[in-house]
Amino acid sequence: MAQISLELVKQLRDRTGIGMMDCKKALEEANGDIEKAVELLRKKGALVAEKRSGNVTGEGLVHAYIHPGSRIGVLVEINCETDFVARTADMVKFANDLCMQIAAFRPVCISSAEVNPALVAKEKEIYKEQLKDKPASAIDKIIEGKMQKFYSEVCLLNQPFIKDEKLTVDDILKGLIAKVGEIVKINRFVRYEIGK
């Protein structure tokens, strides 16, 4: 097992916001590779979410954001299991980042499961028409790729995160879940814009 320096643990903690002991364990498991440790911590967040998925998220917060210029405003409701977690700085920071994401990227729903099936069918029809000259064997694969791009534009969880395009909003949510140790759900949002 590689000897993990305190400086390396601090770097991982600063990058992820996750506790020192969890960062040290992840770095030990990743043999000191900070990128692998980040990936392990993200996977841990997914595992926490999976284990606790049946838990009630009866607490949370409603966060408001007004974009500079006062022409765009966002309200978001985020639920969690305890009022303790709802009041943490991590939760408030996540809520504010989420509001900025919604203001900038204009998602229409939270996840791909919420997209109207009629809209999905219409998009697929448009793509089929655009691809009619392509080989039949490639059309389905191309359409699948185009649908993933479509979801990344209209679904909040699929969008690249506003502060780090290498991650999606879902990745950031899973990181928050790993950090706070309980289920966190984006319940709903509303985006207001003057003239829209």
XYZ file of N, CA, C and O in Angstrom:
784
model
N 0.851 -1.185 0.000
C 0.000 0.000 0.000
C 0.897 1.249 0.000
O 1.853 1.332 0.777
N 0.611 2.186 -0.841
C 1.403 3.412 -0.950
C 1.198 4.298 0.277
O 0.101 4.349 0.836
N 2.280 4.967 0.701
C 2.184 5.922 1.797
C 1.524 7.192 1.255
O 1.992 7.764 0.273
N 0.451 7.611 1.872
C -0.320 8.760 1.393
C 0.035 9.984 2.231
O -0.123 9.968 3.454
N 0.505 11.043 1.572
C 0.889 12.256 2.303
C -0.344 13.073 2.670
O -1.385 13.009 2.001
N -0.193 13.841 3.730
C -1.272 14.717 4.175
C -1.601 15.745 3.090
O -2.765 16.091 2.883
N -0.574 16.195 2.375
C -0.770 17.171 1.303
C -1.664 16.607 0.190
O -2.555 17.279 -0.323
N -1.446 15.335 -0.167
C -2.256 14.695 -1.196
C -3.708 14.551 -0.730
O -4.646 14.790 -1.498
N -3.878 14.191 0.537
C -5.230 14.081 1.108
C -5.916 15.441 1.061
O -7.088 15.552 0.689
N -5.190 16.500 1.408
C -5.754 17.859 1.394
C -6.145 18.267 -0.034
O -7.176 18.900 -0.234
N -5.305 17.897 -1.022
C -5.631 18.214 -2.420
C -6.949 17.561 -2.826
O -7.798 18.201 -3.452
N -7.108 16.289 -2.455
C -8.340 15.576 -2.808
C -9.531 16.172 -2.071
O -10.601 16.342 -2.645
N -9.334 16.522 -0.809
C -10.416 17.129 -0.031
C -10.832 18.470 -0.640
O -12.015 18.762 -0.775
N -9.845 19.292 -1.024
C -10.155 20.587 -1.638
C -10.896 20.412 -2.957
O -11.783 21.188 -3.287
N -10.544 19.390 -3.683
C -11.163 19.146 -4.988
C -12.583 18.602 -4.862
O -13.453 18.951 -5.660
N -12.812 17.727 -3.860
C -14.112 17.063 -3.764
C -14.988 17.578 -2.634
O -16.201 17.419 -2.675
N -14.369 18.135 -1.585
C -15.128 18.572 -0.425
C -15.506 17.434 0.505
O -16.219 17.628 1.478
N -15.030 16.247 0.244
C -15.355 15.066 1.053
C -14.379 14.985 2.224
O -13.254 15.462 2.150
N -14.813 14.377 3.325
C -14.034 14.298 4.552
C -12.639 13.714 4.377
O -12.386 12.912 3.482
N -11.735 14.111 5.282
C -10.321 13.715 5.216
C -10.152 12.195 5.247
O -9.358 11.645 4.479
N -10.857 11.511 6.138
C -10.689 10.059 6.257
C -11.163 9.339 4.987
O -10.508 8.408 4.520
N -12.277 9.782 4.442
C -12.768 9.183 3.192
C -11.791 9.442 2.047
O -11.553 8.563 1.220
N -11.215 10.649 2.019
C -10.223 10.970 0.980
C -8.988 10.094 1.142
O -8.451 9.577 0.157
N -8.532 9.917 2.382
C -7.346 9.088 2.626
C -7.607 7.642 2.190
O -6.781 7.023 1.519
N -8.782 7.105 2.560
C -9.120 5.728 2.173
C -9.165 5.581 0.648
O -8.676 4.590 0.096
N -9.766 6.563 -0.028
C -9.856 6.509 -1.491
C -8.466 6.569 -2.123
O -8.177 5.840 -3.073
N -7.595 7.423 -1.580
C -6.230 7.525 -2.107
C -5.437 6.241 -1.866
O -4.665 5.813 -2.722
N -5.647 5.618 -0.706
C -4.974 4.342 -0.425
C -5.437 3.275 -1.406
O -4.637 2.519 -1.939
N -6.743 3.242 -1.634
C -7.301 2.260 -2.563
C -6.814 2.500 -3.999
O -6.634 1.563 -4.769
N -6.576 3.774 -4.339
C -6.136 4.138 -5.685
C -4.605 4.229 -5.782
O -4.079 4.733 -6.768
N -3.905 3.769 -4.755
C -2.428 3.806 -4.721
C -1.871 5.204 -4.989
O -0.909 5.373 -5.728
N -2.526 6.208 -4.421
C -2.029 7.577 -4.520
C -2.408 8.322 -5.787
O -2.046 9.480 -5.957
N -3.150 7.691 -6.691
C -3.570 8.335 -7.944
C -4.817 9.170 -7.663
O -5.901 8.634 -7.410
N -4.670 10.486 -7.730
C -5.763 11.385 -7.352
C -6.963 11.264 -8.282
O -8.112 11.341 -7.840
N -6.727 11.042 -9.576
C -7.838 10.897 -10.532
C -8.643 9.630 -10.240
O -9.878 9.650 -10.266
N -7.956 8.525 -9.949
C -8.654 7.287 -9.605
C -9.409 7.449 -8.296
O -10.513 6.916 -8.132
N -8.828 8.203 -7.342
C -9.483 8.439 -6.057
C -10.778 9.235 -6.246
O -11.792 8.933 -5.619
N -10.738 10.228 -7.138
C -11.951 11.009 -7.430
C -13.031 10.087 -7.993
O -14.194 10.145 -7.585
N -12.636 9.222 -8.927
C -13.591 8.279 -9.526
C -14.169 7.331 -8.473
O -15.372 7.067 -8.456
N -13.313 6.847 -7.565
C -13.789 5.958 -6.489
C -14.791 6.678 -5.588
O -15.808 6.097 -5.201
N -14.512 7.928 -5.259
C -15.432 8.695 -4.415
C -16.759 8.939 -5.129
O -17.817 8.897 -4.499
N -16.699 9.176 -6.448
C -17.941 9.357 -7.208
C -18.756 8.072 -7.217
O -19.980 8.087 -7.082
N -18.069 6.921 -7.380
C -18.762 5.634 -7.345
C -19.370 5.393 -5.976
O -20.470 4.856 -5.862
N -18.657 5.800 -4.933
C -19.174 5.652 -3.570
C -20.480 6.428 -3.412
O -21.427 5.958 -2.788
N -20.523 7.617 -4.017
C -21.749 8.414 -3.976
C -22.904 7.674 -4.626
O -24.027 7.693 -4.134
N -22.638 7.002 -5.731
C -23.678 6.224 -6.411
C -24.123 5.061 -5.537
O -25.318 4.737 -5.483
N -23.174 4.431 -4.830
C -23.526 3.318 -3.947
C -24.365 3.788 -2.773
O -25.324 3.126 -2.387
N -23.995 4.935 -2.190
C -24.783 5.491 -1.089
C -26.197 5.766 -1.568
O -27.178 5.426 -0.901
N -26.308 6.353 -2.755
C -27.627 6.670 -3.312
C -28.443 5.403 -3.524
O -29.637 5.362 -3.221
N -27.798 4.354 -4.028
C -28.502 3.097 -4.289
C -28.975 2.451 -2.985
O -30.112 2.000 -2.882
N -28.105 2.420 -1.973
C -28.452 1.793 -0.682
C -29.580 2.531 0.019
O -30.400 1.924 0.676
N -29.590 3.848 -0.120
C -30.547 4.651 0.628
C -31.739 5.086 -0.218
O -32.541 5.899 0.215
N -31.865 4.560 -1.426
C -32.880 5.036 -2.367
C -34.305 4.933 -1.834
O -35.161 5.700 -2.235
N -34.563 4.009 -0.932
C -35.907 3.861 -0.386
C -36.212 4.811 0.760
O -37.356 4.897 1.220
N -35.203 5.540 1.242
C -35.399 6.444 2.374
C -36.259 7.640 1.986
O -36.221 8.115 0.855
N -37.001 8.140 2.956
C -37.881 9.279 2.744
C -37.059 10.562 2.729
O -36.207 10.777 3.597
N -37.300 11.399 1.744
C -36.622 12.692 1.664
C -37.629 13.783 2.004
O -38.085 14.526 1.145
N -37.970 13.865 3.294
C -39.002 14.793 3.739
C -38.490 16.149 4.171
O -39.259 17.003 4.598
N -37.191 16.368 4.098
C -36.600 17.659 4.452
C -35.985 18.255 3.200
O -35.976 17.636 2.140
N -35.409 19.420 3.316
C -34.760 20.023 2.163
C -34.785 21.528 2.222
O -34.941 22.118 3.294
N -34.647 22.127 1.049
C -34.654 23.578 0.981
C -35.176 24.038 -0.369
O -35.132 23.313 -1.351
N -35.677 25.261 -0.357
C -36.047 25.950 -1.593
C -35.057 27.092 -1.709
O -34.872 27.870 -0.770
N -34.383 27.157 -2.837
C -33.349 28.178 -3.032
C -33.755 29.079 -4.188
O -34.237 28.600 -5.216
N -33.550 30.383 -4.009
C -33.878 31.365 -5.043
C -32.597 32.001 -5.561
O -31.645 32.220 -4.810
N -32.578 32.266 -6.852
C -31.421 32.894 -7.491
C -31.932 33.925 -8.487
O -32.811 33.627 -9.294
N -31.376 35.119 -8.404
C -31.677 36.164 -9.378
C -30.372 36.478 -10.102
O -29.380 36.864 -9.481
N -30.369 36.273 -11.405
C -29.173 36.501 -12.216
C -28.887 38.004 -12.289
O -29.829 38.806 -12.331
N -27.596 38.403 -12.309
C -27.281 39.830 -12.437
C -28.025 40.459 -13.611
O -28.081 39.901 -14.693
N -28.587 41.617 -13.364
C -29.407 42.290 -14.368
C -30.883 42.116 -14.079
O -31.720 42.756 -14.689
N -31.196 41.206 -13.168
C -32.570 40.972 -12.702
C -33.551 40.653 -13.819
O -34.721 41.007 -13.753
N -33.103 39.945 -14.859
C -33.998 39.547 -15.950
C -34.282 38.043 -15.940
O -35.168 37.571 -16.634
N -33.491 37.282 -15.147
C -33.680 35.837 -15.031
C -33.679 35.476 -13.550
O -32.830 35.929 -12.787
N -34.656 34.666 -13.165
C -34.728 34.175 -11.794
C -35.036 32.686 -11.791
O -35.683 32.179 -12.709
N -34.527 31.985 -10.782
C -34.726 30.543 -10.678
C -35.099 30.196 -9.238
O -34.517 30.730 -8.297
N -36.062 29.306 -9.098
C -36.387 28.680 -7.812
C -36.161 27.191 -7.972
O -36.571 26.608 -8.976
N -35.496 26.570 -6.999
C -35.270 25.134 -7.053
C -35.600 24.532 -5.687
O -35.320 25.134 -4.653
N -36.239 23.371 -5.711
C -36.525 22.616 -4.484
C -35.655 21.372 -4.487
O -35.688 20.574 -5.423
N -34.860 21.246 -3.423
C -33.980 20.088 -3.265
C -34.375 19.396 -1.963
O -34.478 20.043 -0.923
N -34.602 18.097 -2.038
C -35.008 17.338 -0.857
C -33.877 16.440 -0.372
O -33.050 15.975 -1.167
N -33.876 16.202 0.946
C -32.911 15.303 1.569
C -33.602 14.631 2.756
O -34.776 14.867 2.999
N -32.860 13.822 3.480
C -33.460 13.046 4.560
C -33.581 13.811 5.871
O -34.510 13.568 6.640
N -32.633 14.718 6.168
C -32.642 15.404 7.468
C -32.523 16.908 7.301
O -31.917 17.391 6.342
N -33.062 17.647 8.274
C -32.934 19.101 8.233
C -31.493 19.521 8.502
O -31.059 20.577 8.068
N -30.720 18.679 9.198
C -29.311 18.971 9.436
C -28.568 19.118 8.107
O -27.851 20.089 7.883
N -28.747 18.159 7.205
C -28.089 18.203 5.894
C -28.647 19.361 5.068
O -27.903 20.044 4.365
N -29.936 19.611 5.175
C -30.555 20.690 4.395
C -29.934 22.043 4.710
O -29.886 22.924 3.852
N -29.422 22.204 5.925
C -28.869 23.500 6.342
C -27.357 23.595 6.171
O -26.775 24.614 6.529
N -26.720 22.576 5.632
C -25.264 22.619 5.484
C -24.841 23.557 4.362
O -25.590 23.805 3.411
N -23.613 24.046 4.485
C -23.057 24.932 3.451
C -22.948 24.200 2.111
O -23.148 24.804 1.052
N -22.665 22.886 2.163
C -22.554 22.111 0.923
C -23.871 22.085 0.163
O -23.898 22.201 -1.060
N -24.958 21.928 0.897
C -26.278 21.873 0.279
C -26.643 23.237 -0.324
O -27.147 23.306 -1.455
N -26.364 24.304 0.405
C -26.671 25.650 -0.095
C -25.828 25.965 -1.328
O -26.326 26.513 -2.311
N -24.553 25.590 -1.304
C -23.673 25.812 -2.450
C -24.186 25.032 -3.660
O -24.244 25.560 -4.777
N -24.573 23.766 -3.445
C -25.117 22.957 -4.527
C -26.379 23.599 -5.101
O -26.549 23.692 -6.317
N -27.259 24.077 -4.215
C -28.503 24.715 -4.663
C -28.208 25.956 -5.496
O -28.835 26.180 -6.537
N -27.237 26.757 -5.066
C -26.900 27.967 -5.816
C -26.290 27.618 -7.173
O -26.649 28.221 -8.195
N -25.383 26.628 -7.193
C -24.792 26.196 -8.465
C -25.870 25.666 -9.405
O -25.842 25.922 -10.606
N -26.814 24.939 -8.842
C -27.906 24.386 -9.630
C -28.761 25.501 -10.243
O -29.134 25.434 -11.417
N -29.035 26.529 -9.455
C -29.809 27.662 -9.970
C -29.074 28.364 -11.102
O -29.683 28.724 -12.118
N -27.751 28.552 -10.948
C -26.969 29.165 -12.034
C -27.000 28.281 -13.277
O -27.104 28.775 -14.405
N -26.929 26.968 -13.084
C -27.000 26.005 -14.185
C -28.324 26.165 -14.930
O -28.361 26.242 -16.156
N -29.412 26.221 -14.191
C -30.747 26.335 -14.782
C -30.905 27.676 -15.499
O -31.458 27.740 -16.599
N -30.384 28.740 -14.898
C -30.465 30.062 -15.530
C -29.706 30.073 -16.855
O -30.196 30.607 -17.846
N -28.545 29.452 -16.888
C -27.692 29.505 -18.082
C -28.091 28.514 -19.165
O -28.096 28.845 -20.341
N -28.438 27.268 -18.768
C -28.634 26.201 -19.752
C -30.096 25.894 -20.082
O -30.354 25.058 -20.938
N -31.034 26.487 -19.397
C -32.467 26.370 -19.696
C -32.979 24.929 -19.844
O -33.622 24.604 -20.850
N -32.732 24.047 -18.883
C -33.295 22.696 -19.017
C -34.820 22.771 -18.937
O -35.369 23.719 -18.374
N -35.482 21.767 -19.510
C -36.945 21.747 -19.446
C -37.463 20.717 -18.445
O -38.637 20.742 -18.075
N -36.585 19.798 -18.010
C -36.987 18.798 -17.025
C -35.755 18.342 -16.248
O -34.632 18.708 -16.591
N -35.968 17.546 -15.224
C -34.862 17.092 -14.385
C -34.129 15.908 -15.013
O -32.914 15.910 -15.110
N -34.879 14.886 -15.449
C -34.231 13.690 -15.996
C -34.893 13.260 -17.304
O -35.997 13.703 -17.636
N -34.227 12.347 -18.014
C -34.761 11.879 -19.297
C -36.078 11.134 -19.126
O -36.885 11.083 -20.053
N -36.325 10.589 -17.939
C -37.583 9.886 -17.684
C -38.784 10.842 -17.723
O -39.911 10.408 -17.925
N -38.521 12.139 -17.551
C -39.608 13.126 -17.526
C -39.915 13.736 -18.890
O -40.873 14.488 -19.019
N -39.107 13.434 -19.888
C -39.339 14.005 -21.220
C -40.608 13.381 -21.807
O -40.800 12.164 -21.755
N -41.446 14.212 -22.341
C -42.702 13.764 -22.934
C -42.415 12.721 -24.028
O -41.665 12.994 -24.961
N -43.010 11.520 -23.916
C -42.772 10.472 -24.920
C -43.110 10.914 -26.353
O -42.461 10.492 -27.305
N -44.105 11.785 -26.500
C -44.457 12.286 -27.833
C -43.311 13.124 -28.409
O -43.012 13.050 -29.607
N -42.641 13.897 -27.560
C -41.504 14.703 -27.998
C -40.331 13.803 -28.395
O -39.670 14.043 -29.405
N -40.100 12.746 -27.612
C -39.028 11.790 -27.926
C -39.303 11.135 -29.283
O -38.414 11.046 -30.135
N -40.541 10.692 -29.491
C -40.908 10.056 -30.757
C -40.738 11.028 -31.925
O -40.239 10.652 -32.994
N -41.135 12.287 -31.719
C -41.004 13.308 -32.766
C -39.532 13.532 -33.109
O -39.169 13.607 -34.295
N -38.673 13.631 -32.089
C -37.230 13.824 -32.325
C -36.656 12.652 -33.110
O -35.891 12.854 -34.053
N -37.025 11.431 -32.726
C -36.521 10.245 -33.425
C -36.975 10.231 -34.883
O -36.214 9.851 -35.772
N -38.208 10.652 -35.133
C -38.724 10.717 -36.512
C -37.917 11.713 -37.334
O -37.565 11.440 -38.487
N -37.628 12.875 -36.737
C -36.839 13.900 -37.434
C -35.462 13.345 -37.772
O -34.975 13.504 -38.899
N -34.832 12.661 -36.790
C -33.499 12.100 -37.024
C -33.542 11.018 -38.105
O -32.652 10.959 -38.947
N -34.583 10.180 -38.110
C -34.706 9.135 -39.143
C -34.800 9.760 -40.525
O -34.203 9.274 -41.490
N -35.572 10.845 -40.616
C -35.724 11.534 -41.899
C -34.384 12.131 -42.347
O -34.033 12.053 -43.525
N -33.640 12.706 -41.405
C -32.337 13.285 -41.728
C -31.337 12.223 -42.179
O -30.433 12.505 -42.952
N -31.493 11.008 -41.687
C -30.523 9.938 -41.930
C -30.960 8.930 -42.985
O -30.338 7.878 -43.127
N -32.001 9.226 -43.731
C -32.559 8.230 -44.661
C -31.545 7.761 -45.712
O -31.685 6.679 -46.250
N -30.514 8.560 -45.980
C -29.505 8.162 -46.971
C -28.374 7.328 -46.373
O -27.508 6.850 -47.105
N -28.384 7.162 -45.066
C -27.334 6.389 -44.390
C -27.670 4.899 -44.439
O -28.824 4.513 -44.606
N -26.665 4.032 -44.249
C -26.928 2.587 -44.210
C -27.864 2.243 -43.043
O -27.723 2.779 -41.938
N -28.801 1.357 -43.293
C -29.803 0.984 -42.282
C -29.157 0.464 -41.002
O -29.673 0.691 -39.900
N -28.025 -0.219 -41.123
C -27.370 -0.787 -39.949
C -26.808 0.290 -39.015
O -26.652 0.054 -37.815
N -26.542 1.478 -39.523
C -25.943 2.538 -38.717
C -26.973 3.507 -38.141
O -26.676 4.220 -37.190
N -28.169 3.513 -38.703
C -29.169 4.515 -38.320
C -29.507 4.467 -36.833
O -29.519 5.506 -36.166
N -29.768 3.283 -36.288
C -30.151 3.188 -34.868
C -29.055 3.715 -33.949
O -29.342 4.412 -32.972
N -27.815 3.384 -34.259
C -26.688 3.832 -33.438
C -26.552 5.360 -33.510
O -26.307 6.021 -32.497
N -26.712 5.923 -34.687
C -26.619 7.378 -34.862
C -27.756 8.066 -34.113
O -27.543 9.071 -33.430
N -28.956 7.501 -34.233
C -30.102 8.085 -33.527
C -29.884 8.044 -32.011
O -30.184 9.008 -31.309
N -29.343 6.944 -31.511
C -29.062 6.837 -30.075
C -28.098 7.947 -29.632
O -28.308 8.581 -28.601
N -27.065 8.191 -30.416
C -26.122 9.262 -30.106
C -26.776 10.636 -30.136
O -26.526 11.479 -29.268
N -27.630 10.863 -31.138
C -28.333 12.140 -31.234
C -29.309 12.327 -30.067
O -29.471 13.438 -29.566
N -29.933 11.239 -29.617
C -30.847 11.333 -28.472
C -30.082 11.659 -27.190
O -30.562 12.427 -26.352
N -28.888 11.096 -27.033
C -28.070 11.431 -25.858
C -27.728 12.923 -25.860
O -27.773 13.575 -24.813
N -27.407 13.453 -27.030
C -27.120 14.882 -27.137
C -28.382 15.700 -26.827
O -28.318 16.702 -26.116
N -29.517 15.250 -27.332
C -30.790 15.920 -27.053
C -31.055 15.957 -25.550
O -31.383 17.003 -24.992
N -30.886 14.807 -24.874
C -31.099 14.752 -23.421
C -30.128 15.661 -22.679
O -30.490 16.273 -21.678
N -28.900 15.776 -23.181
C -27.918 16.638 -22.507
C -28.267 18.116 -22.659
O -27.741 18.954 -21.940
N -29.148 18.427 -23.574
C -29.587 19.806 -23.746
C -30.837 20.117 -22.925
O -30.968 21.214 -22.395
N -31.766 19.169 -22.818
C -33.053 19.467 -22.178
C -33.212 18.917 -20.761
O -34.088 19.366 -20.035
N -32.375 17.971 -20.359
C -32.508 17.336 -19.040
C -31.413 17.832 -18.106
O -30.223 17.672 -18.391
N -31.800 18.410 -16.996
C -30.860 18.998 -16.050
C -29.763 18.025 -15.636
O -28.579 18.362 -15.674
N -30.110 16.808 -15.245
C -29.116 15.851 -14.758
C -28.122 15.425 -15.840
O -26.994 15.048 -15.526
N -28.500 15.509 -17.097
C -27.629 15.094 -18.206
C -26.720 16.216 -18.710
O -25.814 15.970 -19.486
N -26.980 17.446 -18.276
C -26.210 18.579 -18.781
C -24.789 18.603 -18.221
O -24.570 18.218 -17.070
N -23.823 19.094 -19.021
C -22.483 19.306 -18.473
C -22.577 20.368 -17.369
O -23.284 21.359 -17.532
N -21.884 20.125 -16.262
C -21.958 21.032 -15.114
C -21.334 22.373 -15.463
O -20.266 22.432 -16.074
N -21.971 23.442 -15.074
C -21.567 24.798 -15.445
C -20.153 25.146 -14.982
O -19.452 25.901 -15.632
N -19.691 24.537 -13.877
C -18.371 24.869 -13.342
C -17.291 23.855 -13.726
O -16.124 24.074 -13.417
N -17.668 22.753 -14.357
C -16.706 21.737 -14.790
C -17.359 20.886 -15.867
O -18.083 19.936 -15.570
N -17.112 21.218 -17.125
C -17.793 20.567 -18.244
C -17.475 19.084 -18.382
O -18.162 18.373 -19.095
N -16.418 18.601 -17.697
C -16.082 17.182 -17.758
C -17.064 16.348 -16.946
O -17.142 15.139 -17.106
N -17.810 16.990 -16.053
C -18.781 16.307 -15.205
C -20.188 16.733 -15.586
O -20.405 17.838 -16.082
N -21.159 15.854 -15.325
C -22.558 16.222 -15.522
C -23.136 16.689 -14.186
O -22.529 16.479 -13.127
N -24.308 17.273 -14.230
C -24.997 17.666 -12.998
C -25.241 16.423 -12.142
O -25.102 16.459 -10.919
N -25.558 15.297 -12.781
C -25.764 14.041 -12.049
C -24.494 13.617 -11.315
O -24.563 13.151 -10.182
N -23.326 13.801 -11.927
C -22.061 13.484 -11.258
C -21.883 14.345 -10.007
O -21.449 13.855 -8.957
N -22.203 15.630 -10.110
C -22.069 16.548 -8.980
C -23.048 16.148 -7.878
O -22.701 16.145 -6.690
N -24.268 15.775 -8.261
C -25.260 15.326 -7.285
C -24.768 14.079 -6.551
O -24.867 13.991 -5.325
N -24.211 13.122 -7.280
C -23.691 11.905 -6.644
C -22.527 12.221 -5.714
O -22.384 11.603 -4.660
N -21.707 13.183 -6.078
C -20.621 13.615 -5.197
C -21.150 14.219 -3.915
O -20.612 13.968 -2.823
N -22.225 15.002 -4.013
C -22.853 15.583 -2.823
C -23.427 14.481 -1.941
O -23.279 14.508 -0.718
N -24.067 13.500 -2.553
C -24.630 12.369 -1.801
C -23.522 11.632 -1.046
O -23.683 11.287 0.122
N -22.377 11.414 -1.706
C -21.246 10.745 -1.051
C -20.749 11.571 0.127
O -20.408 11.030 1.178
N -20.750 12.877 -0.040
C -20.227 13.764 1.000
C -21.146 13.837 2.215
O -20.687 13.750 3.349
N -22.451 13.993 1.978
C -23.380 14.162 3.103
C -23.884 12.833 3.650
O -24.407 12.774 4.756
N -23.748 11.750 2.878
C -24.114 10.423 3.356
C -25.599 10.133 3.409
O -26.039 9.238 4.135
N -26.388 10.888 2.670
C -27.813 10.590 2.588
C -28.347 11.000 1.220
O -27.685 11.701 0.470
N -29.556 10.527 0.926
C -30.173 10.812 -0.371
C -30.474 12.304 -0.504
O -30.994 12.929 0.416
N -30.134 12.844 -1.659
C -30.464 14.216 -2.023
C -31.121 14.133 -3.392
O -30.602 13.488 -4.297
N -32.282 14.748 -3.530
C -33.020 14.723 -4.800
C -33.391 16.136 -5.224
O -33.775 16.953 -4.398
N -33.265 16.382 -6.509
C -33.777 17.630 -7.075
C -35.243 17.351 -7.367
O -35.559 16.523 -8.212
N -36.126 18.013 -6.660
C -37.549 17.712 -6.786
C -38.209 18.480 -7.928
O -38.947 17.908 -8.719
N -37.920 19.786 -8.008
C -38.515 20.583 -9.082
C -37.806 21.931 -9.173
O -37.102 22.340 -8.245
N -38.008 22.596 -10.299
C -37.440 23.934 -10.482
C -38.355 24.739 -11.390
O -39.148 24.189 -12.153
N -38.204 26.059 -11.283
C -38.919 26.985 -12.155
C -37.918 28.051 -12.585
O -37.156 28.562 -11.762
N -37.904 28.341 -13.869
C -37.014 29.371 -14.412
C -37.882 30.479 -14.987
O -38.768 30.225 -15.797
N -37.632 31.707 -14.534
C -38.364 32.875 -15.035
C -37.410 33.747 -15.829
O -36.260 33.913 -15.445
N -37.901 34.272 -16.964
C -37.083 35.190 -17.741
C -37.971 36.254 -18.353
O -39.014 35.948 -18.943
N -37.568 37.501 -18.204
C -38.307 38.625 -18.787
C -38.310 38.458 -20.307
O -37.277 38.221 -20.926
N -39.483 38.568 -20.913
C -39.605 38.502 -22.365
C -39.674 37.104 -22.934
O -39.713 36.930 -24.131
N -39.676 36.072 -22.082
C -39.726 34.688 -22.595
C -41.053 34.063 -22.241
O -41.677 34.293 -21.292
